[in-house]
Amino acid sequence: MKFKDKIILGGCLVILSPLVCADISYVDRATTLNELNKRIKQQYVEVNKLDEISNALANLKSSLAFTDSQSQEQFASLLTTELQKFDKHFSVQWRNPNEKHTHSAVRESWFAKLSRKNSGFNRVEILDGNVGYVDFWGFDALSKDSKKIVAGVMGFVSSADALILDLRKNGGGSAEMVQLISSYFLKPNTHLNSMYWRTTDSTREFYTFNNIAGPINLTTPIYILTSSDTFSAAEEFAYNLKHLNRATLVGETTKGGANPWQFYEIGHGFRAGIPIAKSINPITKTNWEAVGVKPHIEASSDNAFDVAYQSALKKIKNAASNEHQIKEINDKLTELSLD
């Protein structure tokens, strides 16, 4: 996957499982490992980690796990596990050169799945007390269709008195979609994030858009639900709004992947996903790589919704004047406290 026109911050990196995994010789494993190390030294954005990674790969080469990795699939999994100790966006895959002649299933890409499944939006509703709730599992690529879906979602919850955005199962995706959704809650031309590219020694800045299809709501309280599975572009979205003081994060510390990646061939049917750029937040001057995004209010993934919902209801109640809405809120708070 090349990063020419779009920035990909997430999506599921999976090890492809061919129908038949032949044995891979020690020599092929060694040459593949050497090429992997070479590619990482040439391309990996976190240059301060290069020596540590190189030492880890050298140690891996002399390990029993390396010797025992007889199949391509096992070897790819071993390399991925080792590299992800340093960066969650690393991956190694093996592709069967004969796969096109077999009937093995081709895995659907992250963005193809998002496009097919409503740009990742699972649930959009107005809860008791006039709290908006949006659950989505990915940040789709920007297109005419995805913009239309986002406009519909944001329009549906635009009159809510508080908003819960559920990113607990969100695996990331497009940085441009982060821009678009953020533009519904922040002033135009707000600096969200910057991306530094090692190969060109250049930085691209990301701002909210000047024009969106719908109103911009600058005051509605926003709660973002997070879990240890929240990843990449979803982490960026949460991190940006947290440090712009625009949202309250509720849940668990996120997975910790801040560096966009690109695939490189490393021989013998293997390819490596290597992070080639890194996010730099304009406020913190750093990012969430390896440490994750820490919530304001810690709660288990299972309890995060109830915690955020109760907090939203109490905030709305403090500002409400409609007696019917206040009763509805009190009834819901009583119900939640009894659960």
Tab-separated table of C-alpha atoms in Angstrom:
chain	number	residue	atom	x	y	z
A	1	MET	CA	0.000	0.000	0.000
A	2	LYS	CA	1.545	3.271	-1.100
A	3	PHE	CA	0.984	6.593	0.632
A	4	LYS	CA	0.747	9.001	-2.246
A	5	ASP	CA	-2.640	10.644	-2.112
A	6	LYS	CA	-4.026	9.453	1.187
A	7	ILE	CA	-2.678	8.936	4.660
A	8	ILE	CA	-3.594	5.583	6.195
A	9	LEU	CA	-3.323	5.484	9.959
A	10	GLY	CA	-5.040	2.244	10.667
A	11	GLY	CA	-6.828	-0.813	9.459
A	12	CYS	CA	-6.207	-4.426	10.207
A	13	LEU	CA	-2.802	-5.809	9.283
A	14	VAL	CA	-3.247	-9.555	8.975
A	15	ILE	CA	-0.963	-12.409	8.083
A	16	LEU	CA	-2.323	-14.116	5.023
A	17	SER	CA	-2.968	-17.836	5.419
A	18	PRO	CA	-2.367	-19.766	2.183
A	19	LEU	CA	-3.840	-23.159	1.601
A	20	VAL	CA	-0.461	-24.846	1.814
A	21	CYS	CA	2.492	-23.681	3.898
A	22	ALA	CA	5.686	-25.300	2.641
A	23	ASP	CA	8.793	-25.471	4.782
A	24	ILE	CA	11.202	-22.550	4.551
A	25	SER	CA	14.904	-23.276	4.772
A	26	TYR	CA	17.200	-21.759	7.378
A	27	VAL	CA	19.118	-19.972	4.620
A	28	ASP	CA	15.919	-18.378	3.253
A	29	ARG	CA	14.895	-17.350	6.750
A	30	ALA	CA	18.279	-15.771	7.352
A	31	THR	CA	18.333	-13.851	4.051
A	32	THR	CA	14.747	-12.672	4.611
A	33	LEU	CA	15.646	-11.459	8.088
A	34	ASN	CA	18.697	-9.632	6.749
A	35	GLU	CA	16.634	-7.916	4.054
A	36	LEU	CA	14.002	-6.989	6.634
A	37	ASN	CA	16.647	-5.410	8.853
A	38	LYS	CA	18.052	-3.532	5.848
A	39	ARG	CA	14.641	-2.187	4.862
A	40	ILE	CA	13.885	-1.077	8.414
A	41	LYS	CA	17.195	0.804	8.597
A	42	GLN	CA	16.382	2.528	5.303
A	43	GLN	CA	12.718	3.351	5.885
A	44	TYR	CA	11.622	3.229	9.545
A	45	VAL	CA	10.685	6.678	10.791
A	46	GLU	CA	11.772	6.274	14.421
A	47	VAL	CA	15.516	6.379	13.763
A	48	ASN	CA	16.312	6.414	17.480
A	49	LYS	CA	14.971	2.828	17.704
A	50	LEU	CA	17.015	1.402	14.818
A	51	ASP	CA	19.925	0.052	16.867
A	52	GLU	CA	17.584	-1.568	19.369
A	53	ILE	CA	15.538	-3.212	16.616
A	54	SER	CA	18.659	-4.434	14.833
A	55	ASN	CA	19.954	-5.989	18.053
A	56	ALA	CA	16.591	-7.637	18.707
A	57	LEU	CA	16.556	-9.178	15.218
A	58	ALA	CA	20.110	-10.417	15.670
A	59	ASN	CA	19.119	-12.071	18.941
A	60	LEU	CA	16.041	-13.527	17.279
A	61	LYS	CA	18.213	-15.139	14.597
A	62	SER	CA	20.043	-17.173	17.236
A	63	SER	CA	16.885	-18.143	19.123
A	64	LEU	CA	15.119	-21.490	19.260
A	65	ALA	CA	11.929	-19.819	17.976
A	66	PHE	CA	13.789	-18.815	14.800
A	67	THR	CA	15.084	-22.341	14.298
A	68	ASP	CA	11.680	-23.894	14.937
A	69	SER	CA	9.786	-21.629	12.485
A	70	GLN	CA	9.486	-24.218	9.753
A	71	SER	CA	6.655	-22.737	7.684
A	72	GLN	CA	6.365	-19.335	6.027
A	73	GLU	CA	3.276	-18.576	8.081
A	74	GLN	CA	5.045	-19.328	11.367
A	75	PHE	CA	8.039	-17.260	10.350
A	76	ALA	CA	5.925	-14.254	9.355
A	77	SER	CA	4.072	-14.454	12.659
A	78	LEU	CA	7.352	-14.640	14.605
A	79	LEU	CA	8.761	-11.560	12.880
A	80	THR	CA	5.539	-9.607	13.337
A	81	THR	CA	5.394	-10.398	17.049
A	82	GLU	CA	9.004	-9.319	17.550
A	83	LEU	CA	8.674	-6.073	15.596
A	84	GLN	CA	5.409	-5.047	17.230
A	85	LYS	CA	7.278	-4.807	20.520
A	86	PHE	CA	8.690	-1.610	19.033
A	87	ASP	CA	5.816	-0.323	16.903
A	88	LYS	CA	2.265	-1.673	16.586
A	89	HIS	CA	2.164	-0.830	12.884
A	90	PHE	CA	4.953	-3.246	11.956
A	91	SER	CA	3.851	-6.444	10.212
A	92	VAL	CA	5.307	-9.225	8.089
A	93	GLN	CA	3.211	-11.210	5.631
A	94	TRP	CA	3.855	-14.138	3.335
A	95	ARG	CA	1.951	-14.419	0.081
A	96	ASN	CA	1.798	-17.765	-1.671
A	97	PRO	CA	3.211	-17.218	-5.187
A	98	ASN	CA	0.755	-19.847	-6.451
A	99	GLU	CA	-2.218	-18.312	-4.671
A	100	LYS	CA	-3.714	-16.873	-7.846
A	101	HIS	CA	-3.977	-20.443	-9.149
A	102	THR	CA	-5.825	-21.688	-6.083
A	103	HIS	CA	-9.324	-21.185	-4.773
A	104	SER	CA	-8.146	-19.622	-1.521
A	105	ALA	CA	-10.232	-16.735	-0.307
A	106	VAL	CA	-8.873	-13.255	-0.902
A	107	ARG	CA	-9.103	-11.113	2.206
A	108	GLU	CA	-11.129	-7.969	1.867
A	109	SER	CA	-9.169	-4.759	2.361
A	110	TRP	CA	-9.945	-2.455	5.288
A	111	PHE	CA	-11.275	0.337	3.097
A	112	ALA	CA	-13.254	-1.954	0.817
A	113	LYS	CA	-15.005	-3.309	3.895
A	114	LEU	CA	-15.633	0.196	5.249
A	115	SER	CA	-17.046	1.322	1.922
A	116	ARG	CA	-19.296	-1.731	1.741
A	117	LYS	CA	-20.519	-1.380	5.333
A	118	ASN	CA	-21.793	2.178	5.677
A	119	SER	CA	-18.345	3.709	6.181
A	120	GLY	CA	-18.073	1.839	9.471
A	121	PHE	CA	-21.078	3.405	11.226
A	122	ASN	CA	-22.973	0.732	13.180
A	123	ARG	CA	-25.383	2.679	15.379
A	124	VAL	CA	-26.623	6.249	15.430
A	125	GLU	CA	-29.399	7.168	17.834
A	126	ILE	CA	-30.784	9.659	20.315
A	127	LEU	CA	-30.855	8.223	23.828
A	128	ASP	CA	-33.129	9.245	26.710
A	129	GLY	CA	-32.221	12.697	27.966
A	130	ASN	CA	-31.380	13.832	24.412
A	131	VAL	CA	-27.923	12.278	24.349
A	132	GLY	CA	-26.639	11.452	20.874
A	133	TYR	CA	-24.800	8.156	20.400
A	134	VAL	CA	-22.584	7.218	17.426
A	135	ASP	CA	-20.811	3.858	17.206
A	136	PHE	CA	-18.332	3.319	14.360
A	137	TRP	CA	-15.478	0.859	13.822
A	138	GLY	CA	-13.299	2.650	11.250
A	139	PHE	CA	-12.445	5.922	9.540
A	140	ASP	CA	-13.341	5.462	5.881
A	141	ALA	CA	-11.463	7.036	2.982
A	142	LEU	CA	-12.909	10.354	1.871
A	143	SER	CA	-15.237	10.075	-1.102
A	144	LYS	CA	-18.513	11.540	-2.274
A	145	ASP	CA	-20.362	8.627	-0.670
A	146	SER	CA	-18.487	8.640	2.654
A	147	LYS	CA	-18.928	12.418	3.006
A	148	LYS	CA	-22.658	11.972	2.440
A	149	ILE	CA	-22.843	9.266	5.116
A	150	VAL	CA	-20.950	11.428	7.627
A	151	ALA	CA	-23.195	14.402	6.876
A	152	GLY	CA	-26.247	12.224	7.548
A	153	VAL	CA	-24.838	10.894	10.812
A	154	MET	CA	-23.816	14.306	12.082
A	155	GLY	CA	-27.069	15.842	10.998
A	156	PHE	CA	-29.024	13.208	12.936
A	157	VAL	CA	-27.258	14.028	16.212
A	158	SER	CA	-26.822	17.764	15.632
A	159	SER	CA	-29.595	18.728	18.066
A	160	ALA	CA	-28.435	16.457	20.887
A	161	ASP	CA	-27.529	18.114	24.186
A	162	ALA	CA	-24.505	15.821	24.582
A	163	LEU	CA	-22.798	13.331	22.310
A	164	ILE	CA	-21.143	9.957	22.902
A	165	LEU	CA	-18.751	8.758	20.189
A	166	ASP	CA	-17.972	5.067	20.637
A	167	LEU	CA	-14.478	4.146	19.411
A	168	ARG	CA	-14.021	1.061	21.568
A	169	LYS	CA	-13.862	-1.226	18.515
A	170	ASN	CA	-12.474	1.318	16.068
A	171	GLY	CA	-9.347	0.129	14.243
A	172	GLY	CA	-8.512	3.366	12.449
A	173	GLY	CA	-8.233	4.288	8.796
A	174	SER	CA	-8.003	7.599	6.984
A	175	ALA	CA	-6.436	10.749	8.421
A	176	GLU	CA	-8.587	12.789	6.043
A	177	MET	CA	-11.722	11.293	7.616
A	178	VAL	CA	-10.359	12.346	11.010
A	179	GLN	CA	-10.212	15.853	9.588
A	180	LEU	CA	-13.767	15.701	8.293
A	181	ILE	CA	-15.438	14.410	11.449
A	182	SER	CA	-13.404	16.770	13.626
A	183	SER	CA	-14.616	19.657	11.469
A	184	TYR	CA	-18.140	19.208	12.873
A	185	PHE	CA	-16.916	20.024	16.397
A	186	LEU	CA	-14.096	22.545	15.991
A	187	LYS	CA	-13.582	25.923	14.386
A	188	PRO	CA	-12.489	25.916	10.738
A	189	ASN	CA	-8.737	25.774	10.164
A	190	THR	CA	-7.994	24.291	13.590
A	191	HIS	CA	-4.602	22.573	13.552
A	192	LEU	CA	-5.235	18.919	14.400
A	193	ASN	CA	-2.020	17.055	13.689
A	194	SER	CA	1.162	17.032	11.649
A	195	MET	CA	2.787	14.117	9.852
A	196	TYR	CA	6.558	13.869	9.467
A	197	TRP	CA	7.950	11.730	6.614
A	198	ARG	CA	11.478	10.406	6.994
A	199	THR	CA	12.145	9.656	3.315
A	200	THR	CA	11.463	13.245	2.229
A	201	ASP	CA	12.307	14.927	5.537
A	202	SER	CA	9.050	16.839	5.167
A	203	THR	CA	5.997	17.551	7.299
A	204	ARG	CA	2.347	17.757	6.267
A	205	GLU	CA	-0.103	19.601	8.516
A	206	PHE	CA	-3.741	18.611	8.964
A	207	TYR	CA	-6.438	21.167	9.761
A	208	THR	CA	-10.198	21.091	10.089
A	209	PHE	CA	-11.970	21.924	6.862
A	210	ASN	CA	-13.366	25.354	6.101
A	211	ASN	CA	-16.590	23.987	4.641
A	212	ILE	CA	-18.659	20.976	5.671
A	213	ALA	CA	-22.168	19.761	4.867
A	214	GLY	CA	-23.911	20.805	8.063
A	215	PRO	CA	-23.590	22.963	11.154
A	216	ILE	CA	-20.489	23.152	13.337
A	217	ASN	CA	-21.242	22.554	16.996
A	218	LEU	CA	-18.608	24.063	19.251
A	219	THR	CA	-20.307	23.679	22.640
A	220	THR	CA	-22.094	20.313	22.811
A	221	PRO	CA	-20.302	18.147	25.396
A	222	ILE	CA	-18.545	15.226	23.694
A	223	TYR	CA	-17.628	11.927	25.326
A	224	ILE	CA	-15.308	9.547	23.470
A	225	LEU	CA	-15.334	5.889	24.520
A	226	THR	CA	-11.986	4.085	24.237
A	227	SER	CA	-10.620	0.602	24.831
A	228	SER	CA	-7.327	-1.225	24.494
A	229	ASP	CA	-8.469	-2.106	20.948
A	230	THR	CA	-8.914	1.522	19.860
A	231	PHE	CA	-6.159	1.977	17.291
A	232	SER	CA	-4.352	4.346	14.970
A	233	ALA	CA	-6.589	6.976	13.311
A	234	ALA	CA	-9.176	6.407	16.059
A	235	GLU	CA	-6.443	7.149	18.571
A	236	GLU	CA	-5.506	10.282	16.677
A	237	PHE	CA	-9.079	11.508	16.726
A	238	ALA	CA	-9.324	10.940	20.490
A	239	TYR	CA	-5.867	12.393	21.136
A	240	ASN	CA	-6.570	15.518	19.071
A	241	LEU	CA	-9.877	16.303	20.739
A	242	LYS	CA	-8.474	15.537	24.179
A	243	HIS	CA	-5.622	18.015	23.868
A	244	LEU	CA	-7.850	20.628	22.231
A	245	ASN	CA	-10.049	20.326	25.343
A	246	ARG	CA	-13.014	19.476	23.132
A	247	ALA	CA	-13.900	16.008	24.453
A	248	THR	CA	-13.873	13.897	27.602
A	249	LEU	CA	-12.341	10.460	27.080
A	250	VAL	CA	-13.876	7.571	29.013
A	251	GLY	CA	-12.621	4.005	29.080
A	252	GLU	CA	-9.231	2.339	28.718
A	253	THR	CA	-5.842	3.460	27.459
A	254	THR	CA	-5.743	2.831	23.721
A	255	LYS	CA	-3.504	0.426	21.800
A	256	GLY	CA	-0.706	2.857	20.910
A	257	GLY	CA	-0.140	3.096	17.137
A	258	ALA	CA	0.744	6.519	15.733
A	259	ASN	CA	2.920	5.789	12.701
A	260	PRO	CA	1.549	5.248	9.150
A	261	TRP	CA	3.098	2.346	7.249
A	262	GLN	CA	3.956	1.064	3.798
A	263	PHE	CA	4.657	-2.424	2.452
A	264	TYR	CA	8.130	-3.427	1.176
A	265	GLU	CA	9.126	-6.686	-0.487
A	266	ILE	CA	11.819	-8.543	1.473
A	267	GLY	CA	12.193	-11.684	-0.646
A	268	HIS	CA	10.967	-15.291	-0.783
A	269	GLY	CA	7.330	-14.170	-0.953
A	270	PHE	CA	7.517	-12.049	2.216
A	271	ARG	CA	6.684	-8.387	2.568
A	272	ALA	CA	7.005	-6.087	5.558
A	273	GLY	CA	4.736	-3.285	6.672
A	274	ILE	CA	7.153	-0.612	7.919
A	275	PRO	CA	6.075	2.676	9.548
A	276	ILE	CA	7.478	5.455	7.394
A	277	ALA	CA	5.979	8.545	9.035
A	278	LYS	CA	4.934	9.729	12.479
A	279	SER	CA	2.303	11.972	13.964
A	280	ILE	CA	3.307	15.138	15.789
A	281	ASN	CA	0.587	16.850	17.789
A	282	PRO	CA	0.847	20.667	17.618
A	283	ILE	CA	0.127	20.995	21.343
A	284	THR	CA	2.066	18.128	22.920
A	285	LYS	CA	4.803	18.040	20.231
A	286	THR	CA	4.679	14.248	20.458
A	287	ASN	CA	2.157	11.428	19.913
A	288	TRP	CA	0.664	8.276	21.414
A	289	GLU	CA	3.031	5.702	19.897
A	290	ALA	CA	3.593	2.749	22.267
A	291	VAL	CA	1.925	4.536	25.205
A	292	GLY	CA	-1.622	4.886	23.888
A	293	VAL	CA	-4.109	7.647	24.598
A	294	LYS	CA	-5.022	7.864	28.258
A	295	PRO	CA	-8.662	8.645	29.104
A	296	HIS	CA	-9.807	11.392	31.444
A	297	ILE	CA	-12.054	8.905	33.221
A	298	GLU	CA	-10.776	5.355	33.527
A	299	ALA	CA	-13.340	2.586	33.179
A	300	SER	CA	-13.379	-0.911	31.764
A	301	SER	CA	-14.407	-1.218	28.153
A	302	ASP	CA	-17.645	-2.897	29.248
A	303	ASN	CA	-18.521	-0.100	31.693
A	304	ALA	CA	-17.346	2.891	29.678
A	305	PHE	CA	-20.706	3.545	28.044
A	306	ASP	CA	-22.642	3.643	31.324
A	307	VAL	CA	-20.039	5.904	32.931
A	308	ALA	CA	-20.095	8.351	30.015
A	309	TYR	CA	-23.897	8.243	29.708
A	310	GLN	CA	-24.422	9.060	33.379
A	311	SER	CA	-21.910	11.899	33.197
A	312	ALA	CA	-23.630	13.298	30.103
A	313	LEU	CA	-27.061	13.108	31.717
A	314	LYS	CA	-25.867	14.943	34.828
A	315	LYS	CA	-24.257	17.678	32.742
A	316	ILE	CA	-27.431	18.133	30.686
A	317	LYS	CA	-29.589	18.154	33.826
A	318	ASN	CA	-27.554	20.997	35.331
A	319	ALA	CA	-28.331	23.179	32.328
A	320	ALA	CA	-31.894	21.971	31.611
A	321	SER	CA	-35.021	24.038	32.244
A	322	ASN	CA	-37.649	21.776	30.678
A	323	GLU	CA	-39.351	19.860	33.492
A	324	HIS	CA	-40.186	16.938	31.209
A	325	GLN	CA	-36.582	16.547	30.142
A	326	ILE	CA	-35.419	16.788	33.758
A	327	LYS	CA	-37.847	14.028	34.747
A	328	GLU	CA	-36.686	11.885	31.852
A	329	ILE	CA	-33.084	12.367	32.944
A	330	ASN	CA	-33.857	11.570	36.586
A	331	ASP	CA	-35.715	8.430	35.584
A	332	LYS	CA	-32.824	7.288	33.421
A	333	LEU	CA	-30.246	8.029	36.110
A	334	THR	CA	-32.278	5.991	38.579
A	335	GLU	CA	-32.490	3.126	36.095
A	336	LEU	CA	-28.749	3.188	35.453
A	337	SER	CA	-27.939	3.244	39.167
A	338	LEU	CA	-30.059	0.117	39.702
A	339	ASP	CA	-28.374	-1.874	36.944
